[in-house]
Short mmCIF file of C-alpha atoms in Angstrom, two decimals:
data_model
loop_
_atom_site.label_atom_id
_atom_site.label_comp_id
_atom_site.label_asym_id
_atom_site.label_seq_id
_atom_site.Cartn_x
_atom_site.Cartn_y
_atom_site.Cartn_z
CA MET A 1 -16.44 -12.01 1.40
CA GLU A 2 -18.68 -9.71 -0.62
CA ALA A 3 -19.94 -8.03 2.55
CA ARG A 4 -16.38 -7.36 3.69
CA PHE A 5 -15.42 -6.03 0.25
CA ASN A 6 -18.34 -3.61 0.15
CA ALA A 7 -17.66 -2.51 3.72
CA ALA A 8 -13.96 -1.92 3.03
CA ARG A 9 -14.78 0.37 0.12
CA GLU A 10 -17.29 2.42 2.09
CA ILE A 11 -15.07 2.64 5.16
CA ALA A 12 -12.10 3.70 3.03
CA ARG A 13 -14.17 6.58 1.67
CA ASP A 14 -15.29 7.58 5.18
CA ALA A 15 -11.70 7.43 6.40
CA GLY A 16 -10.50 9.46 3.43
CA ARG A 17 -13.03 12.19 4.09
CA LEU A 18 -11.90 12.42 7.71
CA ALA A 19 -8.23 12.44 6.69
CA LEU A 20 -8.91 15.19 4.15
CA LYS A 21 -10.50 17.38 6.83
CA HIS A 22 -7.34 16.99 8.91
CA PHE A 23 -5.19 17.66 5.83
CA LEU A 24 -6.86 21.01 5.28
CA LEU A 25 -6.15 21.90 8.94
CA ARG A 26 -2.75 20.20 9.14
CA ASP A 27 -1.01 23.22 10.70
CA THR A 28 -3.07 22.65 13.86
CA LEU A 29 -2.23 18.95 14.26
CA LYS A 30 -0.15 17.52 17.07
CA VAL A 31 2.80 15.63 15.58
CA GLU A 32 5.15 13.10 17.17
CA THR A 33 8.36 11.52 15.89
CA LYS A 34 8.57 7.71 15.84
CA GLY A 35 11.99 7.68 14.14
CA VAL A 36 14.09 9.55 11.59
CA HIS A 37 11.65 10.84 8.93
CA ASP A 38 8.96 8.69 10.59
CA LEU A 39 6.14 10.88 11.85
CA VAL A 40 2.71 10.30 13.32
CA SER A 41 -0.03 12.85 13.89
CA GLU A 42 -3.37 12.87 15.63
CA ALA A 43 -4.87 12.56 12.14
CA ASP A 44 -3.30 9.11 11.72
CA ARG A 45 -4.73 7.98 15.04
CA ASP A 46 -8.18 9.46 14.45
CA VAL A 47 -8.49 7.87 11.02
CA GLU A 48 -7.27 4.48 12.24
CA ALA A 49 -9.76 4.61 15.13
CA LEU A 50 -12.59 5.26 12.66
CA ILE A 51 -11.55 2.34 10.44
CA SER A 52 -11.04 -0.03 13.36
CA SER A 53 -14.31 0.81 15.09
CA GLN A 54 -16.37 0.40 11.92
CA LEU A 55 -14.73 -2.86 10.86
CA MET A 56 -14.91 -4.40 14.32
CA ALA A 57 -18.56 -3.41 14.70
CA LEU A 58 -19.36 -5.25 11.48
CA PHE A 59 -16.94 -8.18 11.83
CA PRO A 60 -16.12 -8.64 15.53
CA ASP A 61 -14.41 -12.01 15.05
CA ASP A 62 -11.85 -10.65 12.59
CA GLY A 63 -8.33 -9.66 13.54
CA PHE A 64 -6.92 -6.18 13.05
CA ILE A 65 -3.39 -4.87 12.49
CA GLY A 66 -2.97 -1.11 12.22
CA GLU A 67 0.17 0.92 11.73
CA GLU A 68 -0.57 3.06 14.77
CA THR A 69 -2.23 0.57 17.16
CA GLY A 70 -0.58 -2.72 16.20
CA VAL A 71 -2.38 -6.04 16.66
CA LYS A 72 -5.77 -6.01 18.37
CA ALA A 73 -9.29 -7.44 18.25
CA GLY A 74 -9.09 -11.12 17.21
CA GLY A 75 -5.34 -10.78 16.86
CA MET A 76 -3.22 -13.20 14.88
CA LYS A 77 -5.46 -16.16 15.78
CA ALA A 78 -8.42 -14.89 13.77
CA ALA A 79 -9.28 -16.62 10.51
CA GLY A 80 -9.17 -13.29 8.68
CA ILE A 81 -7.14 -10.19 9.51
CA TRP A 82 -7.61 -6.57 8.45
CA VAL A 83 -4.31 -4.80 7.77
CA VAL A 84 -4.61 -1.03 7.73
CA ASP A 85 -2.56 2.09 7.15
CA PRO A 86 -4.85 5.05 7.92
CA ILE A 87 -2.63 7.58 6.13
CA ASP A 88 0.15 6.14 3.99
CA GLY A 89 2.44 9.04 3.20
CA THR A 90 2.26 10.93 6.50
CA ALA A 91 5.33 13.07 5.73
CA SER A 92 3.77 14.29 2.48
CA PHE A 93 0.45 14.77 4.30
CA LEU A 94 2.08 17.01 6.91
CA ASP A 95 4.07 18.91 4.27
CA GLY A 96 0.90 19.74 2.36
CA ILE A 97 1.72 17.47 -0.58
CA PRO A 98 -1.35 15.54 -1.84
CA ALA A 99 0.50 12.23 -2.21
CA TRP A 100 -1.07 10.07 0.50
CA CYS A 101 -3.91 7.59 0.79
CA VAL A 102 -5.93 5.23 2.97
CA SER A 103 -4.98 1.56 2.63
CA ILE A 104 -7.13 -1.38 3.78
CA ALA A 105 -6.39 -5.06 3.12
CA TYR A 106 -8.03 -8.28 4.31
CA VAL A 107 -5.86 -11.39 4.59
CA VAL A 108 -6.89 -15.01 5.12
CA GLY A 109 -3.92 -17.31 5.63
CA SER A 110 -1.46 -16.58 2.85
CA GLU A 111 -4.02 -14.95 0.55
CA ILE A 112 -4.87 -11.27 0.18
CA GLU A 113 -8.61 -11.47 -0.28
CA ILE A 114 -9.36 -7.73 -0.41
CA GLY A 115 -7.29 -4.67 -1.25
CA VAL A 116 -8.69 -1.14 -1.16
CA ILE A 117 -6.75 2.11 -1.55
CA TYR A 118 -8.48 5.49 -1.48
CA ASP A 119 -6.90 8.77 -2.55
CA PRO A 120 -9.33 11.47 -1.37
CA ASN A 121 -7.40 14.28 -3.03
CA ALA A 122 -8.02 12.77 -6.47
CA GLU A 123 -11.27 11.04 -5.43
CA GLU A 124 -9.86 7.75 -6.70
CA LEU A 125 -10.93 4.46 -5.14
CA PHE A 126 -8.81 1.47 -6.17
CA ALA A 127 -10.42 -1.83 -5.16
CA ALA A 128 -9.74 -5.52 -5.69
CA ARG A 129 -11.22 -8.79 -4.49
CA ARG A 130 -9.34 -12.00 -5.13
CA GLY A 131 -10.66 -13.70 -8.24
CA HIS A 132 -12.85 -10.74 -9.21
CA GLY A 133 -10.40 -8.30 -10.81
CA ALA A 134 -9.37 -4.76 -9.89
CA THR A 135 -11.17 -1.47 -10.44
CA LEU A 136 -10.63 2.27 -10.24
CA ASN A 137 -13.87 4.05 -9.36
CA ASP A 138 -15.72 0.88 -10.39
CA ARG A 139 -14.06 0.66 -13.83
CA PRO A 140 -11.75 -2.30 -14.57
CA ILE A 141 -8.01 -1.64 -14.59
CA ARG A 142 -5.07 -3.66 -15.89
CA ALA A 143 -1.33 -3.49 -15.36
CA ARG A 144 0.52 -2.02 -18.33
CA ARG A 145 2.24 -4.25 -20.87
CA ALA A 146 6.00 -3.73 -20.67
CA GLY A 147 8.96 -5.71 -21.92
CA GLY A 148 11.71 -3.59 -20.41
CA PHE A 149 12.44 -0.60 -18.21
CA LYS A 150 12.34 1.73 -21.23
CA ASP A 151 8.60 1.14 -21.48
CA GLY A 152 7.65 3.25 -18.45
CA ARG A 153 8.65 4.42 -14.99
CA VAL A 154 9.28 2.41 -11.82
CA GLY A 155 8.27 3.57 -8.35
CA ILE A 156 10.97 3.38 -5.70
CA GLY A 157 10.39 3.50 -1.96
CA TYR A 158 12.92 3.97 0.81
CA SER A 159 13.07 4.35 4.58
CA LEU A 160 16.06 5.49 6.63
CA ARG A 161 15.51 2.56 8.97
CA VAL A 162 17.14 0.24 6.40
CA ASP A 163 20.58 -0.03 4.81
CA PRO A 164 20.61 2.26 1.74
CA ARG A 165 22.92 0.07 -0.32
CA PRO A 166 20.29 -2.31 -1.79
CA THR A 167 18.23 0.70 -2.88
CA VAL A 168 21.24 2.42 -4.43
CA THR A 169 22.05 -0.79 -6.31
CA ALA A 170 18.46 -1.13 -7.52
CA ILE A 171 18.38 2.45 -8.80
CA GLU A 172 21.69 1.92 -10.60
CA ARG A 173 20.33 -1.22 -12.28
CA LEU A 174 17.20 0.64 -13.29
CA LEU A 175 19.00 3.66 -14.75
CA THR A 176 21.63 1.64 -16.58
CA GLY A 177 18.79 -0.44 -18.02
CA GLY A 178 17.30 2.66 -19.61
CA GLY A 179 14.62 3.20 -16.99
CA MET A 180 13.57 6.07 -14.73
CA TYR A 181 12.20 6.09 -11.20
CA VAL A 182 9.48 7.92 -9.28
CA TRP A 183 9.26 8.53 -5.53
CA ASN A 184 6.26 10.21 -3.94
CA GLY A 185 6.44 9.05 -0.31
CA SER A 186 3.49 6.65 -0.47
CA GLY A 187 4.26 3.04 -1.32
CA ALA A 188 0.57 2.14 -1.25
CA LEU A 189 -0.32 4.80 -3.79
CA MET A 190 2.54 3.87 -6.12
CA LEU A 191 1.48 0.21 -5.98
CA ALA A 192 -2.04 1.29 -6.93
CA TYR A 193 -0.51 3.16 -9.86
CA VAL A 194 1.19 -0.06 -11.00
CA ALA A 195 -2.19 -1.81 -10.94
CA ALA A 196 -3.71 1.04 -12.97
CA GLY A 197 -0.92 0.97 -15.57
CA ARG A 198 0.50 4.37 -14.62
CA LEU A 199 3.79 2.86 -13.46
CA ILE A 200 5.38 -0.34 -14.73
CA GLY A 201 6.89 -1.45 -11.43
CA TYR A 202 7.62 -0.77 -7.78
CA TYR A 203 10.51 -1.72 -5.49
CA GLU A 204 11.30 -1.14 -1.83
CA ALA A 205 14.02 -2.96 0.11
CA HIS A 206 11.82 -3.25 3.20
CA ILE A 207 8.20 -2.27 3.62
CA ASN A 208 5.62 -3.05 6.28
CA ALA A 209 2.52 -5.10 5.57
CA TRP A 210 0.09 -2.24 6.19
CA ASP A 211 1.85 -0.17 3.51
CA CYS A 212 1.65 -2.73 0.73
CA LEU A 213 -0.84 -5.59 1.11
CA ALA A 214 -3.76 -3.71 -0.44
CA GLY A 215 -1.53 -2.66 -3.32
CA ILE A 216 -0.27 -6.20 -3.85
CA GLY A 217 -3.85 -7.44 -4.01
CA LEU A 218 -4.66 -4.77 -6.59
CA ILE A 219 -1.67 -5.59 -8.79
CA ARG A 220 -2.33 -9.32 -8.80
CA GLU A 221 -5.98 -8.81 -9.73
CA ALA A 222 -4.93 -6.33 -12.44
CA GLY A 223 -2.78 -9.01 -14.06
CA GLY A 224 0.55 -7.84 -12.69
CA TRP A 225 3.31 -9.68 -10.85
CA THR A 226 4.61 -9.42 -7.28
CA ASN A 227 7.05 -11.37 -5.17
CA ASP A 228 5.73 -13.47 -2.27
CA PHE A 229 5.68 -10.68 0.31
CA LEU A 230 4.01 -12.76 3.04
CA ALA A 231 6.82 -15.35 3.01
CA ASP A 232 9.19 -15.36 6.01
CA ASP A 233 6.56 -13.81 8.32
CA GLY A 234 6.15 -10.68 6.20
CA LEU A 235 2.80 -9.93 7.81
CA ILE A 236 4.47 -9.10 11.13
CA HIS A 237 8.04 -8.20 10.25
CA GLY A 238 7.67 -6.72 6.76
CA ASN A 239 9.68 -7.76 3.72
CA VAL A 240 11.13 -6.65 0.41
CA ILE A 241 8.54 -5.77 -2.23
CA ALA A 242 9.04 -6.08 -5.97
CA ALA A 243 6.09 -5.73 -8.31
CA GLY A 244 5.40 -4.87 -11.89
CA ALA A 245 3.94 -5.54 -15.28
CA PRO A 246 3.71 -9.28 -16.07
CA GLY A 247 6.46 -9.02 -18.67
CA LEU A 248 8.84 -7.43 -16.16
CA ALA A 249 8.87 -10.19 -13.55
CA GLU A 250 12.45 -11.30 -14.19
CA ALA A 251 13.73 -7.74 -14.62
CA MET A 252 12.13 -6.68 -11.34
CA ARG A 253 13.49 -9.74 -9.56
CA HIS A 254 16.98 -8.83 -10.76
CA LEU A 255 16.53 -5.18 -9.81
CA ALA A 256 15.47 -6.25 -6.30
CA GLY A 257 18.29 -8.78 -5.93
CA LEU A 258 15.86 -11.68 -5.70
CA ASN A 259 17.50 -13.83 -8.40
#
């Protein structure tokens, strides 16, 4: 597992450097629409191709799930599966807002063994290996201590592909509980911020595995709490995500309607 962890960190940096080159030339990119407010550019595809080719060259028996290419390589039958979002926060990326990242996770069965998120704009590499803790640029990080929503801010994610009512309800519960929310367009990055203690929680009514598995791995290794995202076939179909400081587990469950 150590070889995969080291490779994931290096490949995330390589991918981030390539993505940043595209970001600086974003006005020249070809962009397609996958759905309402759901965009993909040639940058997404180029970065995913780099990640996939490097991982498969090193670990040819592993499976691979990418946001842009879907399931390939060893597929779902492989013992371990890489789950990748080459650029999480594509809309911000294309708008020139530096709120996006590279997300790489490695899953074995129901366990997230590796989670790596790289923000090339801030040169921040968040990395976690199950049982070995979480780091930011090789320094240990921990989720913030919080006993209520007044103790910090909660990240909120949303996509127009889902019913807005659960999100509206969650925001109402948060605000009436004395809290405040943050939205930056990148669920992966906000989950990394929870692991680093910058946010006290994160909620999204439905999120895909490639957007959140690395972040979930980070939060768990940083001492935080998350719901069981991989339940009910979350790897393929996505699921609700609720995560936060260890003292906020019940409050986040209530906010997310998981009680």
